[in-house]
Amino acid sequence: MASSVNPRKRRREPVNVDVKLVEIYEDLANEKGEIRLKAAHDLLSRFTPDKNPSNEDIEKVLKRLFRGLCSSRKAARIGFSTALTELLSQVFLGPSRRNSEELNIPKTIEILGSQTSPVNCASGQEERDHHFGRLFGAEAILKSTILLQSDVSFDNWAQLLSLIFDLAKKKPWLREECGYIIYCAVRDIADKKADVQYVDEIIKGLSKNGLAKTPEGIAIWLAAMECPSPVTFVLDVWQSNNPLHTKEKTALAKIMKESSDPHSERNGENGTANKSSVWNPKLHFAWDPILARLYKLSRNKKEDRTSKQVSFIDFWTEVVDTGLFAASSSEERKYWGFLVFMKVVNEGPKEIVGSIFTKNFVRSLINQLSGDDRYLHRIAQKAAKSIQTRGVTDPEFINLALQGLMGPAGAVNFDQVTKTKTIEKLIGEGPTGGLDRTVPFLQSLIVQPGVDDAKAAGSRRQQFATLLTSIVKSLTTKSSTPDDLDSTIKRVMLVLARFAYFLPTQSLGSKDALPEPPFTQSTQEFFRNKVSSCLNMIIAGHKNASTVACQVVQSVGEMDQNGEYGKLVIDMGEEIRESVDSAFKILKRIQHKEKKNEEVKMTASIQALKLLYSITILQVYNGDADAVSMLDELRICYDKFLGQKKSDVADVAEASEVLVEILLSFASKQSQLFRRISEQVFAAFADRVTARGLQSLIAILEAKDNLVGQQEMFENDDEESDVAMIDSDDLDDDVEEVNQSAESSSDSEEVSSNEGDDNESENGDELEEFDAKLAAALGTHRADKDLDAGSETSSDSDMDDDQMEALDEQLAQVFKARSQMTNKKKEKKEARENMINFKNRALDLLEIYVKKSHSNIIATSILLPLLQVTRKTKVQQIAHKASNVLREYCKLCKGTSVPAIEDEEPIWELLGLIHEEATHSGPAFHAATCSQASLLVVKMLVARKKENVERIVDVYAESRKKQLLSKKCHIQPAFFSDWNNWSVSASKQMKE
């Protein structure tokens, strides 16, 4: 009993194991490609003809390789297939090939069938592995081309094809792979110019097995059509033996979306095989030969004209747009459609890419892009990205894509509907060569936005204006902008200017169509703001900013003169017209002087004045009330700076003061454009700024941060203008196009925080006063006051009509007073914000001045005001900025850059005032700034005369006494520490 339960183990026979060969097989399945290639090389080197391997050894290796193709390891099929293909070529190709009864080609095909047979497989996965192994094995035999030898029996070819076709029919999920290896075989036959009978057999096999009218069959058929020798095609499969015949469009569409007639039972000679039930997220390989054939026809329209092959546009409309992107199509088919679209965008010739933006596709693209929860959102994003990518390298494609996405098949507000920046990036990131067509296209959309409603038309026109602005932004950010791009910038800005400043009329007979519907005032104002935005970007990042701005303004003037685009939106009186005409004449003179001048320093001044003149003229067209008077003032600057050959000091000083006032009026505006202009022009004329000019800047810093301070600074702002138009500065959207500096946000934070503290008590008092007036009018009391007061009167007593009217009047007066209080409060807030902004701009100009003219003695006049601002202001941002300007000034005044003194007494007085300022309590950085200012004045006095050290020591000694004896003195110890440190370092130089 025991013996039956535990039988005796059979003795293991000794086996000779080739360890090296085992290692080679193991490496063939390695995931690293270089290891697999080395293993294949080592295996092949063991079976070269000079080694004279036996048939038995070769057969063993073949069996092992075919069996290895059935491995489930990821890289095994790749490694074993490579080795098998090369081994078959090495063994069965050439005059010395093996062709014995023990080892020959038929035997090899037999080994393939036996080693990859799925019979007796333990699991479904193992069965799948064997099917894949058979596929890879057949592919290896085909790639080795051992069957294409003239002395090899044709039956071997037919046998292998039969094996592949059977696999394709039995396993639909392998049909595409089976078709692909046959397709590659046809191409290899054509390349090697082998006997066409091999292709004939493939065509027969397709028809016999019902695979002709499948995606795989189409691809193979098209490859056969490319063979150099005529192929014998099976009749009555395709019209004129061409799957792409114009009469096969409907059938082609059904096949490519794998939608055959479910009731069809055709499986005969010309029938179709059952479709694959497995959806593949990858695009079918059949699209490559189909599209290649269509591309070829589009490039050479004369070719195959008699064959009546379907055109690309007809194919795309029927197969892709109607087939894959139909409203009833599944998400999977639309996914394929997006893949086809990206393939054509990436590879298609320029002759056909414009025709792929068809109605159904663009609708699907918009739908899928508009929400990140859409099923195909990510593939739609990739499709949109492919459009942008091609646009970067293909200028002509940009306009085609714009017409497709924004034309009749798309949406003019494509970016807004899809919540993307597809159009903006396509225009902004593309090459400049495509702008010659893009700008006119956008202009045509502005003229005819495609809607009749004025509000909707205005919204679309604003979107197109923003796109034009993005073009300017893109061009100005390029590292180097050649002259031809300057003309492009000008062209874009003139399109904006045309619609911003002129009202077209039919009576003028302009060459372009009239805008329909007509422009509204708000839309034109938006366009004017976009012109300002473009100028802002040009001034910020363009080397020829003044030239471009001048050309644009002159072009606007020419439009105004010839009336080509209609009537000017503003009515100019005769005096204003004369001022503008005079300004244009001066602008021409400035340009003439710029061409003749060769001095770099003078050129900067000329360009700055040209820019200032250009912008001021444009402000007249914008309806700025102050711009006309500025032109008169600029005339003074031109005459004194450039007009006269030699101006006296007094005249230059007068012009300098006028220029500073003009720049301050620009700087006071809440616009980054005017801020940049004021800074650039001020930098060019900083060396000509006089003491009175500096005093204008200082006066701004000394003004109060409230309504009173604003009234003092802008007392003439309420004068009426001859130009009947609203100033567009309030609506300037420069900040939309160029990022504001951090200080803008910090300004508002400082204003808000300080206002919150100041207004809490005011709000409480105002509310209490309002409640009291309201209670008096109603004859009531607050619930928390005089609780017993109401007991003496009846709340139920009725009022007659007269009493009701009197009550209404009282309530109206109460609420009117409340509204006035609210408006006054708002006015105070705006005044505070304006003054803080104005002080920031003044500090910006002072910072420019100290960088340009720090060695000028008049610059010392800013020391004390800056120190006082640092201490007195409640806005920390202003205090820090003033301190930084002073620090920068002191830092620049070193060595030979220390201002030279002619009269010492004012400087001694300044030193005393600085020490007096240091005695006041202030922020921590105030004390450090006082110390730096004091040491700067000390350097100036010592540089003038060493003997001044004694008096300087007395000044510091007096301050030390105050520190020791006076309770009102708050000089910090560091003030004297800095003095001591400077004394130590300076003593070495002063000692003789």
Tab-separated table of C-alpha atoms in Angstrom, residues 427-428 466-478 488-490 492-493 533-535 537-538:
chain	number	residue	atom	x	y	z
A	427	ILE	CA	-1.562	84.617	-33.960
A	428	GLY	CA	0.935	85.674	-31.305
A	466	THR	CA	-7.726	92.280	-28.452
A	467	LEU	CA	-6.342	89.782	-30.986
A	468	LEU	CA	-4.778	92.617	-32.975
A	469	THR	CA	-3.256	93.928	-29.768
A	470	SER	CA	-1.776	90.490	-29.068
A	471	ILE	CA	0.015	90.711	-32.438
A	472	VAL	CA	1.685	93.946	-31.372
A	473	LYS	CA	2.549	92.400	-28.026
A	474	SER	CA	4.184	89.432	-29.740
A	475	LEU	CA	6.193	91.593	-32.131
A	476	THR	CA	7.437	93.959	-29.432
A	477	THR	CA	8.640	91.113	-27.206
A	478	LYS	CA	10.942	89.697	-29.877
A	488	THR	CA	3.605	95.324	-39.518
A	489	ILE	CA	3.160	96.944	-36.122
A	490	LYS	CA	2.167	100.152	-37.836
A	492	VAL	CA	-1.996	96.666	-37.064
A	493	MET	CA	-2.228	99.925	-35.163
A	533	SER	CA	-2.209	99.761	-25.015
A	534	CYS	CA	-0.198	99.072	-28.158
A	535	LEU	CA	1.771	102.272	-27.707
A	537	MET	CA	3.880	97.940	-25.211
A	538	ILE	CA	5.946	99.563	-27.948
